[in-house]
Amino acid sequence: MPATKRFQHVIETPEPGKWELSGYEAAVPITEKSNPLTQDLDKADAEKIVQLLGQCDAEIFQEEGQGMPTYQRLYSESILTTMVQVAGKVQEILKEPDGGLVVLSGGGTSGRMAFLLSVSFNQLMKGLRQKPLYTYLIAGGDRSVVASSEGTEDSALHGIELLKKVAAGKKKVIVIGISVGLSAPFVAGQMDYCMDNTAVFLPVLVGFNPVSMARNDPIEDWSSTFQQVAERMQKMQEKQKAFVLNPAVGPEGLSGSSRMKGGSATKILLETLLLAAHKTVDRGIEASQRCLLEILRTFERAHQVTYSQRPKIATLMKQVSTSLERKGRAYLVGWQTLGIIAIMDGVECIHTFGADFRDIRGFLIGDHSDMFNEKAELSNQGPQFSFSQEDFLTSILPTLTEIDTVVFIFTLDDNLTEVQTLVEQVKEKTTNIQALAHSTVGQSLPTPLKKLFPSIISITWPLLFFEYEGNFIQRFSGQSKARCIESLLQAIHFPQPLSDDIRAAPISCHVRLAHEKDQVIPVALLSLLFRCSITEAQAHLAAAPSVCEAVRRALAGPGQKRSADPVKTLEPAVQ
């Protein structure tokens, strides 16, 4: 029976699938089941594969069905309520940060996702002149971030040892344990330890199976199974001493490969929860379902925009496939946090598709000195652990051949002069280059850079939080919130003078108009920093090679604080 949808969705979500019916591969957890949508995936061409994977990803946003059994979904009341409660706990630490810490933890893919999220939210906090409060744990340590180390997650004692070390001296620690299949002993041990020490620790378990489907096999170095740990957490959730967030998002498009949809769902769920906590605490209000739904719809829009590029994505797939068939290599080169995602994608291919680590590799362009817990673990470890800008320039660039493919992943707020220089260097070696360019509303790729690529996949992100952007500019510029909002409105409505009617218009009207403008946020910020008109701010921006450089020049001017940290805030904190 078709679902009765409670919410208005941006995308068309599938009706409940065959996998939800009682008896469908009953002995197998949801994350390990085959997906009926992709039963003929092996017969599909590139564009059909993209279409099928898009349909699988849309299941993330699917609401509860009417049939039995009914699984909790991302939009279920129980899940949204728990997300609000956890966001409230995060707010408590944001309000009183001394002695507080938020730990994101996992093994393998989940640990890399923990790394990405902690780096992203720490950058967000630095940009808002706040003390970073996030850290990550990954089974096997930092070496596992950039290289595949499967199996190291299977130790509960190892997880507890790392948690004790990172939480030493802290007064309140939220530990978010990520295990897509509810199966990793590394996470189970940490959750159990937290429940035994609730004076300091609050455990939050994230996965995508019902607790009844959690792994129930004995853990070698622990006295409880994962299922027993999760059941204990459910009981403690009644008093908000532990939380379990485990919506069903459907089987993977590639059976059992929870690195795919499971990874996306992890990112969507946790970014939604944490962004809601940050947004509302800055406004002095409690997190709410309304705030969560606003962010979830933004992720639905991201799905819509991404899969609207199906022909270009298919072309890229075929190009990479051709390179690999001809014994060439594929390199993913990303700037800032997009470089982390590039590294993750390369590492995941080893166990998902049986690739050699040399086949598909990711590299991070930009400073990563403050990203890792133990950077020394990555020094002089051999080619499998190479991931930096220097590594690409010294080891990869000289060896590129015409059969290799290089994909550049960047935002239009990155140093586009640097992007263009590297693209030109690579193009001397191979013409097989592609771009994945992220932008916010109103931004456009410079023509000289655009002409270098035969194909560009462009992802345009909406202004997620109009009011939050105002707070961001306020803290960055040091001026009052009212003045910052005024400058933001001037940048949006320029050249029309601001009237009382414009100021009183609904936020949606401002956002709609901002979609048609170029670089609204940077222009408003420069107007404040230079104390100049919108026209003059636009001129300052046009004269600089990048947004970051324009801000650096403003900060170096008379009366401005000279600090490099704020410039990092112009890199999108969460992609």
mmCIF file with all atom_site columns, C-alpha atoms in Angstrom, residues 315-435:
data_model
loop_
_atom_site.group_PDB
_atom_site.id
_atom_site.type_symbol
_atom_site.label_atom_id
_atom_site.label_alt_id
_atom_site.label_comp_id
_atom_site.label_asym_id
_atom_site.label_entity_id
_atom_site.label_seq_id
_atom_site.pdbx_PDB_ins_code
_atom_site.Cartn_x
_atom_site.Cartn_y
_atom_site.Cartn_z
_atom_site.occupancy
_atom_site.B_iso_or_equiv
_atom_site.pdbx_formal_charge
_atom_site.auth_seq_id
_atom_site.auth_comp_id
_atom_site.auth_asym_id
_atom_site.auth_atom_id
_atom_site.pdbx_PDB_model_num
ATOM 1   C CA . THR A 1 315 ? 30.492 10.426 -19.071 1.00 0.00 ? 315 THR A CA 1
ATOM 2   C CA . LEU A 1 316 ? 32.935 10.707 -16.184 1.00 0.00 ? 316 LEU A CA 1
ATOM 3   C CA . MET A 1 317 ? 32.270 7.081  -15.201 1.00 0.00 ? 317 MET A CA 1
ATOM 4   C CA . LYS A 1 318 ? 33.029 5.932  -18.735 1.00 0.00 ? 318 LYS A CA 1
ATOM 5   C CA . GLN A 1 319 ? 36.214 8.010  -18.861 1.00 0.00 ? 319 GLN A CA 1
ATOM 6   C CA . VAL A 1 320 ? 37.541 6.554  -15.613 1.00 0.00 ? 320 VAL A CA 1
ATOM 7   C CA . SER A 1 321 ? 36.512 3.058  -16.733 1.00 0.00 ? 321 SER A CA 1
ATOM 8   C CA . THR A 1 322 ? 38.431 3.505  -19.982 1.00 0.00 ? 322 THR A CA 1
ATOM 9   C CA . SER A 1 323 ? 41.549 4.610  -18.097 1.00 0.00 ? 323 SER A CA 1
ATOM 10  C CA . LEU A 1 324 ? 41.401 1.591  -15.790 1.00 0.00 ? 324 LEU A CA 1
ATOM 11  C CA . GLU A 1 325 ? 40.752 -0.823 -18.675 1.00 0.00 ? 325 GLU A CA 1
ATOM 12  C CA . ARG A 1 326 ? 43.867 0.533  -20.409 1.00 0.00 ? 326 ARG A CA 1
ATOM 13  C CA . LYS A 1 327 ? 45.901 0.013  -17.211 1.00 0.00 ? 327 LYS A CA 1
ATOM 14  C CA . GLY A 1 328 ? 45.895 3.718  -16.442 1.00 0.00 ? 328 GLY A CA 1
ATOM 15  C CA . ARG A 1 329 ? 45.097 5.450  -13.154 1.00 0.00 ? 329 ARG A CA 1
ATOM 16  C CA . ALA A 1 330 ? 42.407 7.792  -11.849 1.00 0.00 ? 330 ALA A CA 1
ATOM 17  C CA . TYR A 1 331 ? 43.329 10.642 -9.511  1.00 0.00 ? 331 TYR A CA 1
ATOM 18  C CA . LEU A 1 332 ? 40.858 12.693 -7.467  1.00 0.00 ? 332 LEU A CA 1
ATOM 19  C CA . VAL A 1 333 ? 42.323 16.076 -6.541  1.00 0.00 ? 333 VAL A CA 1
ATOM 20  C CA . GLY A 1 334 ? 40.268 18.039 -4.025  1.00 0.00 ? 334 GLY A CA 1
ATOM 21  C CA . TRP A 1 335 ? 40.724 21.329 -2.240  1.00 0.00 ? 335 TRP A CA 1
ATOM 22  C CA . GLN A 1 336 ? 40.316 21.593 1.559   1.00 0.00 ? 336 GLN A CA 1
ATOM 23  C CA . THR A 1 337 ? 37.571 19.318 2.964   1.00 0.00 ? 337 THR A CA 1
ATOM 24  C CA . LEU A 1 338 ? 36.721 18.188 -0.571  1.00 0.00 ? 338 LEU A CA 1
ATOM 25  C CA . GLY A 1 339 ? 40.219 16.723 -0.593  1.00 0.00 ? 339 GLY A CA 1
ATOM 26  C CA . ILE A 1 340 ? 39.233 14.586 2.404   1.00 0.00 ? 340 ILE A CA 1
ATOM 27  C CA . ILE A 1 341 ? 36.292 13.255 0.413   1.00 0.00 ? 341 ILE A CA 1
ATOM 28  C CA . ALA A 1 342 ? 38.635 12.558 -2.517  1.00 0.00 ? 342 ALA A CA 1
ATOM 29  C CA . ILE A 1 343 ? 40.913 10.543 -0.226  1.00 0.00 ? 343 ILE A CA 1
ATOM 30  C CA . MET A 1 344 ? 37.928 8.656  1.187   1.00 0.00 ? 344 MET A CA 1
ATOM 31  C CA . ASP A 1 345 ? 36.657 7.741  -2.277  1.00 0.00 ? 345 ASP A CA 1
ATOM 32  C CA . GLY A 1 346 ? 40.051 6.421  -3.320  1.00 0.00 ? 346 GLY A CA 1
ATOM 33  C CA . VAL A 1 347 ? 40.513 4.318  -0.188  1.00 0.00 ? 347 VAL A CA 1
ATOM 34  C CA . GLU A 1 348 ? 36.973 2.885  -0.347  1.00 0.00 ? 348 GLU A CA 1
ATOM 35  C CA . CYS A 1 349 ? 37.572 1.481  -3.834  1.00 0.00 ? 349 CYS A CA 1
ATOM 36  C CA . ILE A 1 350 ? 40.111 -0.991 -2.458  1.00 0.00 ? 350 ILE A CA 1
ATOM 37  C CA . HIS A 1 351 ? 37.625 -3.080 -0.492  1.00 0.00 ? 351 HIS A CA 1
ATOM 38  C CA . THR A 1 352 ? 34.450 -2.184 -2.378  1.00 0.00 ? 352 THR A CA 1
ATOM 39  C CA . PHE A 1 353 ? 35.743 -3.100 -5.821  1.00 0.00 ? 353 PHE A CA 1
ATOM 40  C CA . GLY A 1 354 ? 38.981 -4.962 -5.133  1.00 0.00 ? 354 GLY A CA 1
ATOM 41  C CA . ALA A 1 355 ? 41.056 -2.124 -6.555  1.00 0.00 ? 355 ALA A CA 1
ATOM 42  C CA . ASP A 1 356 ? 44.784 -1.740 -6.039  1.00 0.00 ? 356 ASP A CA 1
ATOM 43  C CA . PHE A 1 357 ? 45.595 1.371  -4.003  1.00 0.00 ? 357 PHE A CA 1
ATOM 44  C CA . ARG A 1 358 ? 47.311 2.814  -7.082  1.00 0.00 ? 358 ARG A CA 1
ATOM 45  C CA . ASP A 1 359 ? 44.219 2.503  -9.292  1.00 0.00 ? 359 ASP A CA 1
ATOM 46  C CA . ILE A 1 360 ? 42.143 5.304  -7.788  1.00 0.00 ? 360 ILE A CA 1
ATOM 47  C CA . ARG A 1 361 ? 43.768 7.750  -5.387  1.00 0.00 ? 361 ARG A CA 1
ATOM 48  C CA . GLY A 1 362 ? 42.686 10.940 -3.685  1.00 0.00 ? 362 GLY A CA 1
ATOM 49  C CA . PHE A 1 363 ? 44.806 13.991 -2.852  1.00 0.00 ? 363 PHE A CA 1
ATOM 50  C CA . LEU A 1 364 ? 44.170 16.972 -0.590  1.00 0.00 ? 364 LEU A CA 1
ATOM 51  C CA . ILE A 1 365 ? 45.237 20.394 -1.843  1.00 0.00 ? 365 ILE A CA 1
ATOM 52  C CA . GLY A 1 366 ? 45.773 22.922 0.945   1.00 0.00 ? 366 GLY A CA 1
ATOM 53  C CA . ASP A 1 367 ? 46.978 23.068 4.515   1.00 0.00 ? 367 ASP A CA 1
ATOM 54  C CA . HIS A 1 368 ? 46.123 19.990 6.569   1.00 0.00 ? 368 HIS A CA 1
ATOM 55  C CA . SER A 1 369 ? 48.467 20.635 9.494   1.00 0.00 ? 369 SER A CA 1
ATOM 56  C CA . ASP A 1 370 ? 45.667 20.978 12.055  1.00 0.00 ? 370 ASP A CA 1
ATOM 57  C CA . MET A 1 371 ? 43.390 18.229 10.748  1.00 0.00 ? 371 MET A CA 1
ATOM 58  C CA . PHE A 1 372 ? 44.987 15.046 12.102  1.00 0.00 ? 372 PHE A CA 1
ATOM 59  C CA . ASN A 1 373 ? 45.350 13.823 15.681  1.00 0.00 ? 373 ASN A CA 1
ATOM 60  C CA . GLU A 1 374 ? 48.721 12.188 15.072  1.00 0.00 ? 374 GLU A CA 1
ATOM 61  C CA . LYS A 1 375 ? 50.171 13.552 11.855  1.00 0.00 ? 375 LYS A CA 1
ATOM 62  C CA . ALA A 1 376 ? 53.494 11.864 12.616  1.00 0.00 ? 376 ALA A CA 1
ATOM 63  C CA . GLU A 1 377 ? 51.821 8.519  11.877  1.00 0.00 ? 377 GLU A CA 1
ATOM 64  C CA . LEU A 1 378 ? 51.579 9.540  8.213   1.00 0.00 ? 378 LEU A CA 1
ATOM 65  C CA . SER A 1 379 ? 55.156 10.716 7.661   1.00 0.00 ? 379 SER A CA 1
ATOM 66  C CA . ASN A 1 380 ? 57.506 8.608  5.548   1.00 0.00 ? 380 ASN A CA 1
ATOM 67  C CA . GLN A 1 381 ? 55.142 5.631  5.458   1.00 0.00 ? 381 GLN A CA 1
ATOM 68  C CA . GLY A 1 382 ? 55.457 4.880  1.761   1.00 0.00 ? 382 GLY A CA 1
ATOM 69  C CA . PRO A 1 383 ? 53.360 5.597  -1.344  1.00 0.00 ? 383 PRO A CA 1
ATOM 70  C CA . GLN A 1 384 ? 50.164 4.053  0.074   1.00 0.00 ? 384 GLN A CA 1
ATOM 71  C CA . PHE A 1 385 ? 50.045 6.875  2.622   1.00 0.00 ? 385 PHE A CA 1
ATOM 72  C CA . SER A 1 386 ? 50.729 9.719  0.164   1.00 0.00 ? 386 SER A CA 1
ATOM 73  C CA . PHE A 1 387 ? 47.855 12.191 -0.042  1.00 0.00 ? 387 PHE A CA 1
ATOM 74  C CA . SER A 1 388 ? 49.172 15.765 0.165   1.00 0.00 ? 388 SER A CA 1
ATOM 75  C CA . GLN A 1 389 ? 49.592 18.514 -2.403  1.00 0.00 ? 389 GLN A CA 1
ATOM 76  C CA . GLU A 1 390 ? 53.352 17.997 -2.280  1.00 0.00 ? 390 GLU A CA 1
ATOM 77  C CA . ASP A 1 391 ? 52.908 14.268 -2.841  1.00 0.00 ? 391 ASP A CA 1
ATOM 78  C CA . PHE A 1 392 ? 50.830 14.901 -5.957  1.00 0.00 ? 392 PHE A CA 1
ATOM 79  C CA . LEU A 1 393 ? 53.266 17.442 -7.375  1.00 0.00 ? 393 LEU A CA 1
ATOM 80  C CA . THR A 1 394 ? 56.414 15.408 -6.732  1.00 0.00 ? 394 THR A CA 1
ATOM 81  C CA . SER A 1 395 ? 55.251 11.813 -7.184  1.00 0.00 ? 395 SER A CA 1
ATOM 82  C CA . ILE A 1 396 ? 52.164 11.805 -9.408  1.00 0.00 ? 396 ILE A CA 1
ATOM 83  C CA . LEU A 1 397 ? 52.393 14.787 -11.760 1.00 0.00 ? 397 LEU A CA 1
ATOM 84  C CA . PRO A 1 398 ? 55.763 13.766 -13.297 1.00 0.00 ? 398 PRO A CA 1
ATOM 85  C CA . THR A 1 399 ? 54.475 10.222 -13.973 1.00 0.00 ? 399 THR A CA 1
ATOM 86  C CA . LEU A 1 400 ? 51.068 11.089 -15.493 1.00 0.00 ? 400 LEU A CA 1
ATOM 87  C CA . THR A 1 401 ? 50.367 9.617  -18.917 1.00 0.00 ? 401 THR A CA 1
ATOM 88  C CA . GLU A 1 402 ? 47.737 10.180 -21.589 1.00 0.00 ? 402 GLU A CA 1
ATOM 89  C CA . ILE A 1 403 ? 45.719 7.166  -20.427 1.00 0.00 ? 403 ILE A CA 1
ATOM 90  C CA . ASP A 1 404 ? 45.294 8.546  -16.885 1.00 0.00 ? 404 ASP A CA 1
ATOM 91  C CA . THR A 1 405 ? 42.244 10.561 -15.748 1.00 0.00 ? 405 THR A CA 1
ATOM 92  C CA . VAL A 1 406 ? 42.382 13.425 -13.238 1.00 0.00 ? 406 VAL A CA 1
ATOM 93  C CA . VAL A 1 407 ? 39.246 14.798 -11.583 1.00 0.00 ? 407 VAL A CA 1
ATOM 94  C CA . PHE A 1 408 ? 39.491 18.227 -9.943  1.00 0.00 ? 408 PHE A CA 1
ATOM 95  C CA . ILE A 1 409 ? 37.088 18.871 -7.052  1.00 0.00 ? 409 ILE A CA 1
ATOM 96  C CA . PHE A 1 410 ? 36.852 22.423 -5.733  1.00 0.00 ? 410 PHE A CA 1
ATOM 97  C CA . THR A 1 411 ? 34.562 25.252 -4.706  1.00 0.00 ? 411 THR A CA 1
ATOM 98  C CA . LEU A 1 412 ? 34.415 28.676 -6.305  1.00 0.00 ? 412 LEU A CA 1
ATOM 99  C CA . ASP A 1 413 ? 35.627 30.126 -3.006  1.00 0.00 ? 413 ASP A CA 1
ATOM 100 C CA . ASP A 1 414 ? 38.934 28.282 -3.320  1.00 0.00 ? 414 ASP A CA 1
ATOM 101 C CA . ASN A 1 415 ? 42.013 29.871 -4.865  1.00 0.00 ? 415 ASN A CA 1
ATOM 102 C CA . LEU A 1 416 ? 40.958 29.512 -8.496  1.00 0.00 ? 416 LEU A CA 1
ATOM 103 C CA . THR A 1 417 ? 44.309 30.803 -9.725  1.00 0.00 ? 417 THR A CA 1
ATOM 104 C CA . GLU A 1 418 ? 45.918 27.855 -7.969  1.00 0.00 ? 418 GLU A CA 1
ATOM 105 C CA . VAL A 1 419 ? 43.298 25.525 -9.457  1.00 0.00 ? 419 VAL A CA 1
ATOM 106 C CA . GLN A 1 420 ? 43.943 26.854 -12.950 1.00 0.00 ? 420 GLN A CA 1
ATOM 107 C CA . THR A 1 421 ? 47.724 26.512 -12.588 1.00 0.00 ? 421 THR A CA 1
ATOM 108 C CA . LEU A 1 422 ? 47.486 22.881 -11.529 1.00 0.00 ? 422 LEU A CA 1
ATOM 109 C CA . VAL A 1 423 ? 44.958 22.076 -14.278 1.00 0.00 ? 423 VAL A CA 1
ATOM 110 C CA . GLU A 1 424 ? 47.311 23.552 -16.884 1.00 0.00 ? 424 GLU A CA 1
ATOM 111 C CA . GLN A 1 425 ? 50.195 21.460 -15.522 1.00 0.00 ? 425 GLN A CA 1
ATOM 112 C CA . VAL A 1 426 ? 48.134 18.278 -15.626 1.00 0.00 ? 426 VAL A CA 1
ATOM 113 C CA . LYS A 1 427 ? 46.812 19.042 -19.100 1.00 0.00 ? 427 LYS A CA 1
ATOM 114 C CA . GLU A 1 428 ? 50.356 18.949 -20.440 1.00 0.00 ? 428 GLU A CA 1
ATOM 115 C CA . LYS A 1 429 ? 50.386 15.259 -19.476 1.00 0.00 ? 429 LYS A CA 1
ATOM 116 C CA . THR A 1 430 ? 46.814 14.120 -20.188 1.00 0.00 ? 430 THR A CA 1
ATOM 117 C CA . THR A 1 431 ? 43.698 15.565 -21.773 1.00 0.00 ? 431 THR A CA 1
ATOM 118 C CA . ASN A 1 432 ? 41.495 13.298 -19.658 1.00 0.00 ? 432 ASN A CA 1
ATOM 119 C CA . ILE A 1 433 ? 40.485 15.868 -17.067 1.00 0.00 ? 433 ILE A CA 1
ATOM 120 C CA . GLN A 1 434 ? 37.136 16.606 -15.481 1.00 0.00 ? 434 GLN A CA 1
ATOM 121 C CA . ALA A 1 435 ? 35.878 19.142 -12.928 1.00 0.00 ? 435 ALA A CA 1
#
